[in-house]
Coordinates of C-alpha atoms in Angstrom, one line a residue:
X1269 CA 129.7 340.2 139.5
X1270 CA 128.7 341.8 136.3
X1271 CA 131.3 341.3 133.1
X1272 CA 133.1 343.2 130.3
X1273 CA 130.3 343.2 128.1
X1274 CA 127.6 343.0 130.3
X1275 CA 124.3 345.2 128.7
X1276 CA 125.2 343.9 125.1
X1277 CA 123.4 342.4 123.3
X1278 CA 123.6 339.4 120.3
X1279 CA 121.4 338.6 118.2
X1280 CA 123.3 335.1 117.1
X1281 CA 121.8 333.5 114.5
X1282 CA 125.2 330.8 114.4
X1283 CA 125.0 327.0 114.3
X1284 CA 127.2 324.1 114.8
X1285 CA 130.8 325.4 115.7
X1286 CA 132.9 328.7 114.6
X1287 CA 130.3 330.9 115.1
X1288 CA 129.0 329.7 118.4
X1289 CA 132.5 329.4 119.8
X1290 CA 132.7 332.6 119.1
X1291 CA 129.5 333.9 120.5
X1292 CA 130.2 332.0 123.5
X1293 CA 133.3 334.1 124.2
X1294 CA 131.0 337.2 124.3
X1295 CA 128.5 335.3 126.5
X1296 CA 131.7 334.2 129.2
X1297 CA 132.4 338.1 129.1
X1298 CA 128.8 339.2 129.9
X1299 CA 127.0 339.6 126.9
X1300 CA 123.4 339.1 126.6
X1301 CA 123.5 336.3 123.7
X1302 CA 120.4 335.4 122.3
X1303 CA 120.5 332.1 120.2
X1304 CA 118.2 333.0 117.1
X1305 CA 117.4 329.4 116.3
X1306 CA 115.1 327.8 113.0
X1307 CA 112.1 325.7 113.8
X1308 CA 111.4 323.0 114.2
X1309 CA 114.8 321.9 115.3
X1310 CA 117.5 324.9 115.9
X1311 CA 120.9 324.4 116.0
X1312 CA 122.2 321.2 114.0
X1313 CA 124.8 320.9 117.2
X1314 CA 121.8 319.9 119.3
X1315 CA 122.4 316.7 117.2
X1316 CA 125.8 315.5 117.9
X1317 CA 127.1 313.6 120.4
X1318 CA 127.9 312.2 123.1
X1319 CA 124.4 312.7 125.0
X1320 CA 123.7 312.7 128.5
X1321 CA 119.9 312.4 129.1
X1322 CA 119.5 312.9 125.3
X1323 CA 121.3 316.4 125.8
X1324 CA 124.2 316.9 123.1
X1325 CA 127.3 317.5 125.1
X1326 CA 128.8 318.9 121.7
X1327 CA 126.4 321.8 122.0
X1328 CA 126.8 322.1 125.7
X1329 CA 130.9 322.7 125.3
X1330 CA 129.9 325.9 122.8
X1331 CA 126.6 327.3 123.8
X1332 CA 126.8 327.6 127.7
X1333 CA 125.4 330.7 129.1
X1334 CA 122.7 331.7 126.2
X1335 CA 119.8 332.2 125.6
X1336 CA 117.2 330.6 122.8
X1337 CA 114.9 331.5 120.7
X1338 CA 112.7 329.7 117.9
X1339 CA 112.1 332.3 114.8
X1340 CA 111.4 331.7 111.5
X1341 CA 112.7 333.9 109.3
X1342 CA 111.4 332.6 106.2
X1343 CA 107.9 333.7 107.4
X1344 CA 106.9 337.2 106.6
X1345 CA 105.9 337.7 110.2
X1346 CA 108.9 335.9 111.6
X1347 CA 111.5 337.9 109.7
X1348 CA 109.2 341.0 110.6
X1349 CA 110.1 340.4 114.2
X1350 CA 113.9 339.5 113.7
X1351 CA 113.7 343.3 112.4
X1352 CA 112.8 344.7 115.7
X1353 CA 115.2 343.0 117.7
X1354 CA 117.8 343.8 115.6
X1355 CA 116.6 347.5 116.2
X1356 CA 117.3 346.4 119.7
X1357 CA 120.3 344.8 119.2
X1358 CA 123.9 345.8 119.5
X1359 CA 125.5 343.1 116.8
X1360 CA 124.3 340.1 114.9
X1361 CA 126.1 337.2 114.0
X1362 CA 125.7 334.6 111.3
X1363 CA 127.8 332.1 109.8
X1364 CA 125.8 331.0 106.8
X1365 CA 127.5 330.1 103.4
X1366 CA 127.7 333.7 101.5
X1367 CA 124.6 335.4 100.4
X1368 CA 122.7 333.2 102.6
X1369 CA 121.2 336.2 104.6
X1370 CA 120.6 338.9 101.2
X1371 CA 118.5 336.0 99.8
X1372 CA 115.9 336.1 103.0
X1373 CA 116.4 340.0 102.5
X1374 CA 118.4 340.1 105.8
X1375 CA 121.6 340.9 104.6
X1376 CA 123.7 343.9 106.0
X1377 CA 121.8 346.7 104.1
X1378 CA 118.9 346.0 105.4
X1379 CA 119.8 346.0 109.0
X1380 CA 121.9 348.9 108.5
X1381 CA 119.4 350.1 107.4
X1382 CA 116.8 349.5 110.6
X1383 CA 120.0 350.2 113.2
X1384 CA 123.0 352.1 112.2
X1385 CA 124.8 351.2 115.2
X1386 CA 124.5 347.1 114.8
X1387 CA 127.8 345.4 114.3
X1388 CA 126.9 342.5 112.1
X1389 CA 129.8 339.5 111.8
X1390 CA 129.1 337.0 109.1
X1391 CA 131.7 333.9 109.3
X1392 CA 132.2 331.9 106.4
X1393 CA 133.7 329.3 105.3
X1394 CA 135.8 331.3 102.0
X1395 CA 134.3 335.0 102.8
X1396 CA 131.9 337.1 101.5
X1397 CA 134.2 337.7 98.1
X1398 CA 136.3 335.8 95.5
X1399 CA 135.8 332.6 93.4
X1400 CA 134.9 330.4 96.4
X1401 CA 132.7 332.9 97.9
X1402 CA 129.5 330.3 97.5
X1403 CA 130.7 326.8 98.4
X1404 CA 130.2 325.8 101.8
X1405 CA 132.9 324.6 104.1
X1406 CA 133.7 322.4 107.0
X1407 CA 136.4 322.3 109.4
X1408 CA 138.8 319.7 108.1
X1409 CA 138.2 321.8 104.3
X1410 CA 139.9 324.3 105.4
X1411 CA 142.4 323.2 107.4
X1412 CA 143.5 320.8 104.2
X1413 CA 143.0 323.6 101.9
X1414 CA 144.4 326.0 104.2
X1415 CA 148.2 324.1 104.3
X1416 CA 147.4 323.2 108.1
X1417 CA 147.6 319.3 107.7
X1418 CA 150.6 319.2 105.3
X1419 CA 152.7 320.4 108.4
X1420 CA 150.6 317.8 111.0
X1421 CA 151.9 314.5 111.7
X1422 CA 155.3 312.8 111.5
X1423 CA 157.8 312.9 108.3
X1424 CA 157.1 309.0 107.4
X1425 CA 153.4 309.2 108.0
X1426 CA 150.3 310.9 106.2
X1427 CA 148.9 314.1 106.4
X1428 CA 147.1 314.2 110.1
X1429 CA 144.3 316.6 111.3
X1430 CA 144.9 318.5 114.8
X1431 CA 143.0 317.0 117.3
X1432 CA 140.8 320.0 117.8
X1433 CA 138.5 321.9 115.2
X1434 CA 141.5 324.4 114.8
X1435 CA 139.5 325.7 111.5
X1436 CA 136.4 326.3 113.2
X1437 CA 138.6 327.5 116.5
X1438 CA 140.5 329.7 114.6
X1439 CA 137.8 331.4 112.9
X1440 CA 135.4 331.9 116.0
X1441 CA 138.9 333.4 117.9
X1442 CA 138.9 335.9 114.7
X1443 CA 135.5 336.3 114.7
X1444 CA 135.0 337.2 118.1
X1445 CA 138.2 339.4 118.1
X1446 CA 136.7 341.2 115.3
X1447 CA 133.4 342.1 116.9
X1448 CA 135.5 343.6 119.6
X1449 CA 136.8 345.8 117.6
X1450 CA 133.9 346.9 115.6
X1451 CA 132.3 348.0 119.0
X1452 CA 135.5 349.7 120.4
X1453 CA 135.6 351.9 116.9
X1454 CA 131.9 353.0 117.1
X1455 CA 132.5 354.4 120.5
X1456 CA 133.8 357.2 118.1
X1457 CA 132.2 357.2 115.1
X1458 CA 129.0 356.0 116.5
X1459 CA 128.7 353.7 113.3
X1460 CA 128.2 349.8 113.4
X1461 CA 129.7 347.9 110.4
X1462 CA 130.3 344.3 109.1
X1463 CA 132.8 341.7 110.0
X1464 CA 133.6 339.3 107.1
X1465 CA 135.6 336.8 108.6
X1466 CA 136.7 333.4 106.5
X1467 CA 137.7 330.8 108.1
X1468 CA 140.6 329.6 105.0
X1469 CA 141.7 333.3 105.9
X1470 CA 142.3 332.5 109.6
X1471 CA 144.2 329.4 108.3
X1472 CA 146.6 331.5 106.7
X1473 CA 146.6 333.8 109.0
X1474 CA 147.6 331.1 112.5
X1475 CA 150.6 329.7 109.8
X1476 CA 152.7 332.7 110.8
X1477 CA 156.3 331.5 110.6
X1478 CA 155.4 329.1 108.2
X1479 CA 154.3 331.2 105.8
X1480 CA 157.2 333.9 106.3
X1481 CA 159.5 331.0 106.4
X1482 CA 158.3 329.7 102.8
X1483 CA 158.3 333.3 101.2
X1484 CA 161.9 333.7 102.6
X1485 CA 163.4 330.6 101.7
X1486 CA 161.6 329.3 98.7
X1487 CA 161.3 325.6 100.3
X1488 CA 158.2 324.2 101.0
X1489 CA 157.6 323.6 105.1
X1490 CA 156.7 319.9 105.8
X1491 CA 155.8 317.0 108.4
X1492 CA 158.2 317.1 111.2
X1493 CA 156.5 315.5 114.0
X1494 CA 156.4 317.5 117.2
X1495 CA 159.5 319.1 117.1
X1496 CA 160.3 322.5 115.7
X1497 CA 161.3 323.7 112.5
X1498 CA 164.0 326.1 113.7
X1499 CA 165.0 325.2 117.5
X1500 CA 166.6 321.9 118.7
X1501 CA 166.0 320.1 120.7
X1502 CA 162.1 321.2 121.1
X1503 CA 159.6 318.1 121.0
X1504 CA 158.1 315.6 123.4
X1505 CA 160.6 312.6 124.0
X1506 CA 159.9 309.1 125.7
X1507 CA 160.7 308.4 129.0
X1508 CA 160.7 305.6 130.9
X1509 CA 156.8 306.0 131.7
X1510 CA 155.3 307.9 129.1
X1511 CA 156.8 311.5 127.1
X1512 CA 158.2 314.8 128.2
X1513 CA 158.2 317.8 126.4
X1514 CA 161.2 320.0 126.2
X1515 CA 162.8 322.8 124.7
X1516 CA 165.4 325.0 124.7
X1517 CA 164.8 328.1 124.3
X1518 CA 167.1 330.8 122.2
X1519 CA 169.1 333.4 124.3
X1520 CA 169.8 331.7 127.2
X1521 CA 173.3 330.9 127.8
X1522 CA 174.4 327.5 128.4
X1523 CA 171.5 325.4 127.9
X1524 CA 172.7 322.9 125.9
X1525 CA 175.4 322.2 128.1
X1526 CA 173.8 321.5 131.2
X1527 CA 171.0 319.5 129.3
X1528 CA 174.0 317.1 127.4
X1529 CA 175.1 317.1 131.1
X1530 CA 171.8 316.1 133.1
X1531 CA 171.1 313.0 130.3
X1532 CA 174.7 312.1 130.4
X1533 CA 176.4 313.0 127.1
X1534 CA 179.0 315.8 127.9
X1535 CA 180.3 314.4 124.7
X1536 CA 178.0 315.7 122.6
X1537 CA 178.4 319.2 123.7
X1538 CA 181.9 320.1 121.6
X1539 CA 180.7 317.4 118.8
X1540 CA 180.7 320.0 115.4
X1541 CA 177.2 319.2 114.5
X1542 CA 175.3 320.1 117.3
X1543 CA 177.1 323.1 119.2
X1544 CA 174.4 325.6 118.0
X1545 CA 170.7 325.4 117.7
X1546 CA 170.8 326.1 113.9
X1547 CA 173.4 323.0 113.4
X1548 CA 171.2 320.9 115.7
X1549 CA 168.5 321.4 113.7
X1550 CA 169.9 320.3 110.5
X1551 CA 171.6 317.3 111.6
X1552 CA 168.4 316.6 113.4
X1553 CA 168.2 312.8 112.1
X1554 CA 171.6 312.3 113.6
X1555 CA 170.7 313.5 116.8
X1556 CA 167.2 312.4 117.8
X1557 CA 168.1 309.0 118.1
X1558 CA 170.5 310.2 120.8
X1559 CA 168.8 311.9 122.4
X1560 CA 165.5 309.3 122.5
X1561 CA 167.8 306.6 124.2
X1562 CA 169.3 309.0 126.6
X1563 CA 165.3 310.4 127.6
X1564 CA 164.0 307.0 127.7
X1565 CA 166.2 306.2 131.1
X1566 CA 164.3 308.2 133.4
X1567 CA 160.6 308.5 134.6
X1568 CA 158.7 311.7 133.3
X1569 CA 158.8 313.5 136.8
X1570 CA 162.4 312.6 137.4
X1571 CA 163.4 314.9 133.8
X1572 CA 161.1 317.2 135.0
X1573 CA 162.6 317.7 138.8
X1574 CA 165.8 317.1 137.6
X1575 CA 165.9 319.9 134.8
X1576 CA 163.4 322.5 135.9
X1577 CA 166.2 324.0 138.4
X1578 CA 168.2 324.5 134.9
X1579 CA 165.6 326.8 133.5
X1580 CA 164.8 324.5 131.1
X1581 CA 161.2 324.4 129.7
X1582 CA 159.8 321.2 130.4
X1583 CA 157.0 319.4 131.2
X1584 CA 154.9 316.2 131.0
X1585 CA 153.3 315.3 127.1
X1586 CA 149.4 315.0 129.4
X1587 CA 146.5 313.5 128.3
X1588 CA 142.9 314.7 128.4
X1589 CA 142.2 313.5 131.7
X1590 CA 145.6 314.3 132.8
X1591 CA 145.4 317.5 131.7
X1592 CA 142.3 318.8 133.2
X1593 CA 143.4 317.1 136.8
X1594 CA 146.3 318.9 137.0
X1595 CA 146.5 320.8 140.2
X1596 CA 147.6 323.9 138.0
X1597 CA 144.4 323.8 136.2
X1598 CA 142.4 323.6 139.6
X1599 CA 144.0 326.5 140.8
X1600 CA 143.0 328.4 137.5
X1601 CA 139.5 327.1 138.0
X1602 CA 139.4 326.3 134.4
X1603 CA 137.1 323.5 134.7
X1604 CA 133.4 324.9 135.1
X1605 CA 130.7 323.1 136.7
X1606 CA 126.9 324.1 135.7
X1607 CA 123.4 322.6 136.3
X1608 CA 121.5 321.0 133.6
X1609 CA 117.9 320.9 134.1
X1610 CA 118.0 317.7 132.4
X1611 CA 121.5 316.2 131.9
X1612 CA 122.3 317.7 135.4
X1613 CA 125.4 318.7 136.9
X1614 CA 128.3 318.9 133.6
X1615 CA 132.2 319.8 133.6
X1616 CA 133.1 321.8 131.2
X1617 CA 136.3 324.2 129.8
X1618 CA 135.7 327.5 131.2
X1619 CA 136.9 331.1 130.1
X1620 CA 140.7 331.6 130.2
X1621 CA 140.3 335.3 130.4
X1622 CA 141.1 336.4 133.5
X1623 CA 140.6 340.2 133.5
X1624 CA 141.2 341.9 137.1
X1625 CA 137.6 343.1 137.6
X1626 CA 135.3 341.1 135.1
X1627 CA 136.5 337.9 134.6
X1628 CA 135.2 335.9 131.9
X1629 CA 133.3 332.7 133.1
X1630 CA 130.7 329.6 132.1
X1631 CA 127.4 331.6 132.5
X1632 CA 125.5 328.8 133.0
X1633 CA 124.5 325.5 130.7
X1634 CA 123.5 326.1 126.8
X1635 CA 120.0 326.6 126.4
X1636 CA 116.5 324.0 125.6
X1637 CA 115.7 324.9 121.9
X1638 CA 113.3 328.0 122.3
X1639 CA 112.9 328.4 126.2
X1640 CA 113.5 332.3 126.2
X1641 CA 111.6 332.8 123.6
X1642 CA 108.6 334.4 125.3
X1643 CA 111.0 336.1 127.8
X1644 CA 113.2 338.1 125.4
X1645 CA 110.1 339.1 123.3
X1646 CA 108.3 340.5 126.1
X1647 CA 112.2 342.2 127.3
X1648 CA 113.0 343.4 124.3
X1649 CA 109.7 344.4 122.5
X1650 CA 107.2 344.9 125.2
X1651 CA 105.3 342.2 123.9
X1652 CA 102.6 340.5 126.1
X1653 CA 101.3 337.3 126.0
X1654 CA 98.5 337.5 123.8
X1655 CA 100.6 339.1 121.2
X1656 CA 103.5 336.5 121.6
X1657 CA 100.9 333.4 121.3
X1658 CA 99.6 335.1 118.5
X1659 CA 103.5 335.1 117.1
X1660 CA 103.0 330.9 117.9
X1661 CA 99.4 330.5 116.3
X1662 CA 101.0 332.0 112.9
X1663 CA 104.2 329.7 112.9
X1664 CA 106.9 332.8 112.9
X1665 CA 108.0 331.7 116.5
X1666 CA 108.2 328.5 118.6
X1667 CA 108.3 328.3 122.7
X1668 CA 109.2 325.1 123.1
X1669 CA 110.8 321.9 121.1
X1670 CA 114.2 321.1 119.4
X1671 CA 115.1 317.4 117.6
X1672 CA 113.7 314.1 119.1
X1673 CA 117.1 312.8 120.8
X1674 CA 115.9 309.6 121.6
X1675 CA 114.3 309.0 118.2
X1676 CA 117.2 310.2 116.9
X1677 CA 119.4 307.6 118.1
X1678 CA 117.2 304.9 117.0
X1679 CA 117.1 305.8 113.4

C-alpha cells in the first residue's frame, strides 16, 4: 500500500525531538525521509534512554521508518554533496538555533538557489526573527516562557510541566502542518519557499481560549487542576478504585439534573449556586467537595455504566499501561509493532491518521547511524561505489557508526 506522500522526498537534517517528530509524520504518510546525520555520532537522540540492546528507545519512538545518512557538512566535499541532493530533493528540514545553516553557507538562498522548488522548514526554538532569534531553546523553555506551566498543576501547588514534550510536540505538529502547505501551494505557483516555525510561537498559538479569555477579561488565567475554566463540573473525580473523568457538556438539556440524580443529590439541583454552568463554576470551591464525596462511593466502571446511558461524557482517568491496553486502542491498531535488527521486536505509538485510501503507519524501526548512506547516494546521484568510497576516504561521508552505547553508559 503506497501512502499520501509517497515519491517525496526529505532531506532532514533534524535532531533530538520537534523536528523529527515532525519528519516522522511525513515518513508515517509515505515520504521518502532521509536522516542527514553529522559524523561521528548523528543524532544526539541516539543518546537517550531507555536502551534495549544499547538501542535508544527515545530515538526509536521519533525516527521509525527513515532512512540515515552520515554527511559532513562542514567539509567542502561534504557540503558539495548535500548540494546535489538537495537538487533532488523536494523539502529540507532543520531545526538548528537561527543562522545556524547561513553560517555553513546552506541557508535558504543558497538552496533556492540550486532548486527553486525545495520547501525548506527551519524550526526553532524563538524563529528566525526578533530579539531572541539566537538563543537556543529546550522544551520546558518554552513551555515556561510560553505561559504553558502557569496554567499546569493544581491551585495550592507549583507550577507543573505536562507530562509530554508539548513544546517540542507542538512545534513538530506546526512544523509538519506547514510543510503541507508549502507543497499544496507550489502545485500552482511551482515555487518552493521556507517555513519558519518557533516553537514559543506554537505555545501561544495551543493557549487558544486562554489567551482570548485574558484579552477579554483583563484577569490573568491560573492553576486549576484538571478541571475547566468555564464548564462545571468537567475534571477527573475519585472513585472508589481509582478517578473518572467527566464533563458536562453545554447545550444539552438536562444534564445536570440527571447527574445530581445518578450520585444522589437531587438537592443540589434547585440550590441557587449551581443551577447553571456559569454559577457552578464560580462557586466551584463550594461544590467540589460535594461532589468528590458523592464520586468516591462507586467503582470507576460502575459511574461509567451507570451514566453513559445519560449522554454524559465519561470515562476512566487511564494510566500508560492502561491506556495502550484498552480494547478501543486495539481496535484502532494504534500500537505498532516493528523489527529491530538489534533491539528486536518494539511497540510503539503508531500514526493516528487514518485516511480512507493511504493510511498513515510505523514504516518500520528508526535507522543504524549511516546505513543508507551508500544506498541513497547511488539512488539519488547515480553514484557507484568507487565514487562513494572515495566520498568515505575524504571524511565528507560515513557508512557505518553512531555513539558507543555501551561505553556510554559506563562513563
Amino acid at each position: 500500500m503506497t501512502g499520501a506522500l509517497d515519491g517525496l522526498r526529505v532531506l532532514d537534517l533534524t535532531w533530538v525531538l520537534a523536528g523529527p517528530y515532525a519528519s516522522m509524520i511525513l515518513a508515517d504518510l509515505g515520504a521518502e525521509v532521509v536522516k542527514v546525520e553529522r559524523p561521528p555520532h548523528g543524532d544526539l537522540a541516539r543518546t537517550t534512554g531507555p536502551f534495549v540492546e544499547n538501542e535508544s528507545i527515545y530515538f526509536q519512538s521519533i525516527n521509525r521508518g527513515k532512512r540515515s545518512i552520515g554527511l559532513d557538512l562542514r567539509n567542502p566535499a561534504g557540503k558539495d554533496l548535500f548540494l546535489r541532493l538537495v537538487e533532488q530533493a523536494d523539502v529540507v528540514m532543520e531545526n538548528f538555533t537561527a543562522g545556524t545553516m547561513d553560517r555553513l553557507g546552506l541557508g535558504y538562498d543558497v538552496l533556492r538557489a540550486r532548486n527553486s522548488r525545495i520547501v525548506y522548514a527551519a524550526t526553532s526554538g524563538f524563529g528566525q526573527t526578533g530579539p531572541l532569534k539566537d538563543r537556543p531553546a529546550l522544551d520546558i523553555v518554552v513551555q515556561g516562557m510560553g505561559g504553558v506551566m502557569s496554567i499546569t498543576g493544581h491551585a495550592d501547588g507549583p507550577p507543573a510541566r505536562p507530562g509530554l514534550s508539548l513544546g517540542d510536540i507542538a512545534a513538530g505538529l506546526y512544523t509538519a502542518i506547514g510543510v503541507l502547505a508549502a507543497l499544496q501551494e507550489r502545485q500552482g505557483s511551482g515555487e518552493g519557499q521556507m517555513l519558519d516555525l518557533s516553537m514559543l510561537d506554537s505555545q501561544i498559538a495551543i493557549l487558544e481560549n486562554a489567551v482570548a479569555r485574558y484579552f477579554a477579561t483583563g484577569v490573568e488565567p491560573e492553576r486549576i487542576g484538571t478541571r475547566h475554566p468555564s464548564a462545571t463540573p468537567f475534571q477527573a473525580f475519585p472513585t472508589s478504585d481509582g478517578w473518572l473523568v467527566l464533563a458536562l457538556t453545554w447545550g444539552v438539556d438536562n444534564q445536570w439534573e440527571l447527574y445530581c440524580a445518578a450520585i444522589d443529590r437531587v438537592d443540589l439541583i434547585n440550590d441557587a449556586r449551581f443551577d447553571t454552568s456559569y454559577k457552578r463554576t464560580q462557586n466551584h470551591a463550594d461544590l467540589e467537595p460535594l461532589l468528590f464525596e458523592a464520586m468516591r462511593q462507586r467503582t470507576t466502571d460502575e459511574w461509567i455504566e451507570m451514566l453513559s446511558p445519560y449522554g454524559m461524557v465519561v470515562g476512566p482517568l487511564n494510566t500508560i499501561s492502561q491506556a495502550v491496553s484498552q480494547e478501543q486502542i486495539r481496535h484502532r491498531e494504534m500500537v505498532a509493532e516493528v523489527d529491530h535488527p538489534v533491539a528486536g521486536r518494539l511497540r510503539l505509538s503508531d500514526s493516528p491518521l487514518r485516511l480512507s485510501r493511504t493510511p498513515g503507519r510505523a514504516g518500520g524501526p528508526g535507522p543504524a547511524y549511516g546505513q543508507d548512506t551508500r544506498a541513497v547516494l547511488a539512488e539519488w546521484l547515480g553514484l557507484d561505489a568507487a565514487a562513494i568510497d572515495g566520498l568515505v576516504a575524504e571524511g565528507a561521508v560515513e557508512t557505518e557508526g553512531g555513539p558507543d552505547i555501551a561505553a556510554y553508559l559506563e562513563s
